[in-house]
PDB file of C-alpha atoms and ligand atoms in Angstrom:
ATOM      1  CA  MET A 557      12.945 -43.144  51.609  1.00 82.00           C
ATOM      2  CA  ALA A 558       9.817 -43.480  53.723  1.00 91.00           C
ATOM      3  CA  SER A 559       7.090 -40.932  52.998  1.00 92.00           C
ATOM      4  CA  ILE A 560       6.126 -38.485  55.728  1.00 98.00           C
ATOM      5  CA  PHE A 561       2.905 -40.470  56.128  1.00 98.00           C
ATOM      6  CA  THR A 562       4.784 -43.757  56.575  1.00 98.00           C
ATOM      7  CA  LYS A 563       6.785 -41.993  59.292  1.00 98.00           C
ATOM      8  CA  ILE A 564       3.493 -41.005  60.938  1.00 98.00           C
ATOM      9  CA  ILE A 565       2.208 -44.597  60.767  1.00 98.00           C
ATOM     10  CA  ASN A 566       5.465 -45.821  62.316  1.00 97.00           C
ATOM     11  CA  GLY A 567       5.270 -43.226  65.104  1.00 97.00           C
ATOM     12  CA  ASP A 568       8.454 -41.461  63.967  1.00 97.00           C
ATOM     13  CA  ILE A 569       6.479 -38.232  63.441  1.00 97.00           C
ATOM     14  CA  PRO A 570       3.649 -37.253  65.807  1.00 98.00           C
ATOM     15  CA  CYS A 571       0.072 -36.905  64.652  1.00 98.00           C
ATOM     16  CA  TYR A 572      -3.420 -36.435  66.005  1.00 98.00           C
ATOM     17  CA  LYS A 573      -4.582 -40.000  65.430  1.00 98.00           C
ATOM     18  CA  ILE A 574      -8.204 -40.786  64.643  1.00 98.00           C
ATOM     19  CA  ALA A 575      -8.243 -44.478  63.729  1.00 98.00           C
ATOM     20  CA  GLU A 576      -6.033 -47.403  62.790  1.00 98.00           C
ATOM     21  CA  THR A 577      -6.585 -50.885  61.361  1.00 98.00           C
ATOM     22  CA  ASP A 578      -4.094 -53.433  60.086  1.00 98.00           C
ATOM     23  CA  LYS A 579      -4.221 -51.788  56.637  1.00 98.00           C
ATOM     24  CA  PHE A 580      -5.342 -48.176  57.167  1.00 98.00           C
ATOM     25  CA  PHE A 581      -4.671 -45.098  59.298  1.00 98.00           C
ATOM     26  CA  ALA A 582      -6.525 -41.806  59.824  1.00 98.00           C
ATOM     27  CA  PHE A 583      -5.228 -38.600  61.411  1.00 99.00           C
ATOM     28  CA  LEU A 584      -5.996 -34.881  61.453  1.00 98.00           C
ATOM     29  CA  ASP A 585      -4.525 -32.768  58.654  1.00 98.00           C
ATOM     30  CA  ILE A 586      -1.973 -30.440  60.254  1.00 98.00           C
ATOM     31  CA  ASN A 587      -2.956 -27.527  57.984  1.00 98.00           C
ATOM     32  CA  PRO A 588      -6.718 -27.980  57.871  1.00 98.00           C
ATOM     33  CA  ASN A 589      -9.211 -26.334  55.547  1.00 98.00           C
ATOM     34  CA  ALA A 590     -11.698 -26.603  58.402  1.00 98.00           C
ATOM     35  CA  LYS A 591     -11.838 -28.012  61.925  1.00 98.00           C
ATOM     36  CA  GLY A 592     -11.925 -31.808  61.711  1.00 98.00           C
ATOM     37  CA  HIS A 593     -10.152 -32.070  58.319  1.00 98.00           C
ATOM     38  CA  THR A 594      -8.872 -35.643  58.366  1.00 98.00           C
ATOM     39  CA  LEU A 595      -6.633 -37.746  56.129  1.00 99.00           C
ATOM     40  CA  CYS A 596      -7.282 -41.459  55.546  1.00 99.00           C
ATOM     41  CA  ILE A 597      -4.377 -43.450  54.149  1.00 98.00           C
ATOM     42  CA  PRO A 598      -3.407 -47.018  53.322  1.00 98.00           C
ATOM     43  CA  LYS A 599      -0.391 -48.248  55.250  1.00 98.00           C
ATOM     44  CA  ALA A 600       1.013 -49.535  51.973  1.00 97.00           C
ATOM     45  CA  GLU A 601       3.113 -46.746  50.524  1.00 96.00           C
ATOM     46  CA  VAL A 602       1.617 -46.205  47.081  1.00 97.00           C
ATOM     47  CA  ASP A 603       1.800 -42.705  45.594  1.00 98.00           C
ATOM     48  CA  LYS A 604      -1.404 -42.393  43.586  1.00 98.00           C
ATOM     49  CA  LEU A 605      -4.854 -43.423  44.850  1.00 98.00           C
ATOM     50  CA  PHE A 606      -5.846 -44.952  41.545  1.00 98.00           C
ATOM     51  CA  ASP A 607      -2.704 -47.097  41.513  1.00 98.00           C
ATOM     52  CA  LEU A 608      -3.906 -48.978  44.619  1.00 98.00           C
ATOM     53  CA  ASP A 609      -5.005 -52.531  43.947  1.00 98.00           C
ATOM     54  CA  ASP A 610      -8.790 -52.813  43.745  1.00 98.00           C
ATOM     55  CA  ASP A 611      -9.238 -54.466  47.153  1.00 98.00           C
ATOM     56  CA  THR A 612      -7.140 -51.871  48.980  1.00 98.00           C
ATOM     57  CA  TYR A 613      -8.885 -49.042  47.116  1.00 98.00           C
ATOM     58  CA  LEU A 614     -12.357 -50.287  48.034  1.00 98.00           C
ATOM     59  CA  GLU A 615     -11.353 -51.020  51.634  1.00 98.00           C
ATOM     60  CA  LEU A 616      -9.891 -47.498  51.930  1.00 98.00           C
ATOM     61  CA  MET A 617     -13.237 -46.098  50.761  1.00 98.00           C
ATOM     62  CA  ALA A 618     -15.073 -48.202  53.370  1.00 98.00           C
ATOM     63  CA  PHE A 619     -12.613 -47.090  56.081  1.00 98.00           C
ATOM     64  CA  SER A 620     -13.033 -43.436  54.992  1.00 98.00           C
ATOM     65  CA  LYS A 621     -16.819 -43.796  55.135  1.00 98.00           C
ATOM     66  CA  LEU A 622     -16.661 -44.891  58.792  1.00 98.00           C
ATOM     67  CA  VAL A 623     -14.331 -42.034  59.670  1.00 98.00           C
ATOM     68  CA  ALA A 624     -16.529 -39.541  57.781  1.00 98.00           C
ATOM     69  CA  ALA A 625     -19.574 -40.635  59.789  1.00 98.00           C
ATOM     70  CA  ALA A 626     -17.671 -40.028  63.031  1.00 98.00           C
ATOM     71  CA  ILE A 627     -16.525 -36.585  61.811  1.00 98.00           C
ATOM     72  CA  LYS A 628     -20.117 -35.667  60.923  1.00 98.00           C
ATOM     73  CA  LYS A 629     -21.259 -36.539  64.449  1.00 98.00           C
ATOM     74  CA  ALA A 630     -18.382 -34.710  66.150  1.00 98.00           C
ATOM     75  CA  VAL A 631     -17.992 -31.557  64.052  1.00 98.00           C
ATOM     76  CA  PRO A 632     -20.862 -29.177  63.230  1.00 97.00           C
ATOM     77  CA  CYS A 633     -21.052 -29.014  59.427  1.00 98.00           C
ATOM     78  CA  LYS A 634     -23.483 -29.320  56.547  1.00 98.00           C
ATOM     79  CA  ARG A 635     -21.723 -32.407  55.207  1.00 98.00           C
ATOM     80  CA  VAL A 636     -18.352 -34.118  55.056  1.00 98.00           C
ATOM     81  CA  GLY A 637     -16.684 -33.728  51.674  1.00 98.00           C
ATOM     82  CA  MET A 638     -14.101 -36.049  50.175  1.00 98.00           C
ATOM     83  CA  THR A 639     -11.208 -34.836  48.047  1.00 98.00           C
ATOM     84  CA  VAL A 640      -8.161 -36.498  46.524  1.00 98.00           C
ATOM     85  CA  ILE A 641      -5.218 -34.339  45.464  1.00 97.00           C
ATOM     86  CA  GLY A 642      -1.785 -35.724  46.302  1.00 97.00           C
ATOM     87  CA  LEU A 643       0.347 -32.939  44.849  1.00 97.00           C
ATOM     88  CA  GLU A 644       2.206 -32.426  48.144  1.00 97.00           C
ATOM     89  CA  VAL A 645       2.620 -35.887  49.669  1.00 98.00           C
ATOM     90  CA  PRO A 646       3.320 -38.911  47.400  1.00 97.00           C
ATOM     91  CA  HIS A 647       1.458 -41.402  49.607  1.00 98.00           C
ATOM     92  CA  ALA A 648      -2.163 -42.020  48.633  1.00 98.00           C
ATOM     93  CA  HIS A 649      -4.633 -40.215  50.896  1.00 98.00           C
ATOM     94  CA  VAL A 650      -8.261 -39.192  51.052  1.00 98.00           C
ATOM     95  CA  HIS A 651      -9.089 -35.773  52.496  1.00 98.00           C
ATOM     96  CA  LEU A 652     -12.298 -35.768  54.575  1.00 98.00           C
ATOM     97  CA  ILE A 653     -13.345 -32.167  55.132  1.00 98.00           C
ATOM     98  CA  PRO A 654     -16.284 -30.848  57.172  1.00 98.00           C
ATOM     99  CA  LEU A 655     -17.999 -28.430  54.790  1.00 98.00           C
ATOM    100  CA  ASN A 656     -20.130 -25.427  55.605  1.00 97.00           C
ATOM    101  CA  SER A 657     -19.437 -23.515  52.409  1.00 96.00           C
ATOM    102  CA  MET A 658     -17.552 -23.945  49.137  1.00 95.00           C
ATOM    103  CA  GLU A 659     -14.643 -22.059  50.741  1.00 95.00           C
ATOM    104  CA  ASP A 660     -13.968 -25.097  52.937  1.00 96.00           C
ATOM    105  CA  ALA A 661     -13.348 -27.208  49.821  1.00 96.00           C
ATOM    106  CA  ARG A 662     -10.893 -24.832  48.162  1.00 94.00           C
ATOM    107  CA  PHE A 663      -7.623 -25.458  50.061  1.00 95.00           C
ATOM    108  CA  LEU A 664      -6.989 -21.705  50.206  1.00 92.00           C
ATOM    109  CA  SER A 665      -8.072 -20.375  53.579  1.00 88.00           C
ATOM    110  CA  LYS A 666      -6.704 -22.496  56.404  1.00 96.00           C
ATOM    111  CA  GLU A 667      -7.650 -22.863  60.069  1.00 95.00           C
ATOM    112  CA  LYS A 668      -4.970 -22.147  62.656  1.00 96.00           C
ATOM    113  CA  LEU A 669      -5.556 -24.458  65.604  1.00 98.00           C
ATOM    114  CA  SER A 670      -3.739 -24.850  68.895  1.00 98.00           C
ATOM    115  CA  ASP A 671      -2.379 -28.184  70.069  1.00 98.00           C
ATOM    116  CA  ALA A 672      -5.253 -28.380  72.572  1.00 98.00           C
ATOM    117  CA  GLU A 673      -7.820 -27.733  69.824  1.00 98.00           C
ATOM    118  CA  PHE A 674      -6.331 -30.489  67.640  1.00 98.00           C
ATOM    119  CA  GLN A 675      -6.337 -32.870  70.602  1.00 98.00           C
ATOM    120  CA  ASP A 676      -9.952 -32.057  71.505  1.00 98.00           C
ATOM    121  CA  LEU A 677     -11.100 -32.509  67.891  1.00 98.00           C
ATOM    122  CA  ALA A 678      -9.313 -35.847  67.550  1.00 98.00           C
ATOM    123  CA  ALA A 679     -10.799 -37.073  70.837  1.00 98.00           C
ATOM    124  CA  ALA A 680     -14.314 -35.981  69.806  1.00 98.00           C
ATOM    125  CA  ILE A 681     -14.072 -37.764  66.444  1.00 98.00           C
ATOM    126  CA  ARG A 682     -12.590 -40.905  68.025  1.00 98.00           C
ATOM    127  CA  ALA A 683     -15.443 -40.945  70.541  1.00 98.00           C
ATOM    128  CA  ASN A 684     -17.923 -41.222  67.656  1.00 98.00           C
ATOM    129  CA  LEU A 685     -16.253 -44.113  65.847  1.00 97.00           C
TER     130      LEU A 685
HETATM  131  P1  AMP B1269      -1.902 -33.178  49.023  1.00 85.02           P
HETATM  132  O1  AMP B1269      -0.727 -34.123  48.837  1.00 85.02           O
HETATM  133  O2  AMP B1269      -1.837 -32.009  48.081  1.00 85.02           O
HETATM  134  O3  AMP B1269      -3.225 -33.895  48.965  1.00 85.02           O
HETATM  135  O4  AMP B1269      -1.782 -32.532  50.473  1.00 85.02           O
HETATM  136  C1  AMP B1269      -1.182 -33.211  51.537  1.00 85.02           C
HETATM  137  C2  AMP B1269      -1.870 -32.840  52.837  1.00 85.02           C
HETATM  138  O5  AMP B1269      -1.123 -33.435  53.884  1.00 85.02           O
HETATM  139  C3  AMP B1269      -1.940 -31.330  53.120  1.00 85.02           C
HETATM  140  O6  AMP B1269      -3.307 -30.974  53.386  1.00 85.02           O
HETATM  141  C4  AMP B1269      -1.052 -31.157  54.363  1.00 85.02           C
HETATM  142  O7  AMP B1269      -1.529 -30.179  55.242  1.00 85.02           O
HETATM  143  C5  AMP B1269      -1.078 -32.548  54.976  1.00 85.02           C
HETATM  144  N1  AMP B1269       0.093 -32.855  55.761  1.00 85.02           N
HETATM  145  C6  AMP B1269       1.390 -32.748  55.385  1.00 85.02           C
HETATM  146  N2  AMP B1269       2.204 -33.133  56.381  1.00 85.02           N
HETATM  147  C7  AMP B1269       1.411 -33.481  57.407  1.00 85.02           C
HETATM  148  C8  AMP B1269       1.655 -33.969  58.742  1.00 85.02           C
HETATM  149  N3  AMP B1269       2.887 -34.160  59.201  1.00 85.02           N
HETATM  150  N4  AMP B1269       0.586 -34.225  59.540  1.00 85.02           N
HETATM  151  C9  AMP B1269      -0.684 -34.041  59.079  1.00 85.02           C
HETATM  152  N5  AMP B1269      -0.965 -33.593  57.843  1.00 85.02           N
HETATM  153  C10 AMP B1269       0.062 -33.312  57.016  1.00 85.02           C
END
């Protein structure tokens, strides 16, 4: 069965899209640690990041770096952190999280955003790509 992220790539589930290439996709995390929390994924449905072939892994890092730079310009923060977990969704993904304190990296306190806030954030990040 297709992962929830494959369904997002295919447009079967809505998302707040940030970027797309032939191999990669980026969108806002629906339950963000902080405003601008973004997920970068390969379109290939591979569960674990370190099981990606080397080329795809390195290209995902390069794609994530571009997205992180756009987040940094669009979202006030000290830095953009990168985290890999994968306990919830078995489709490799990189979390890019605008950090102002260690709390933002802990996946415990979450931001509740309106649809309009998600849309504005996505548009602001896209504008800086
Ligand atoms: P993990 O697999 O533990 O790295 O966490 C998966 C992440 O995917 C969590 O931060 C979720 O909030 C996020 N997530 C799950 N479903 C969606 C969705 N439909 N749209 C955006 N983000 C999602």
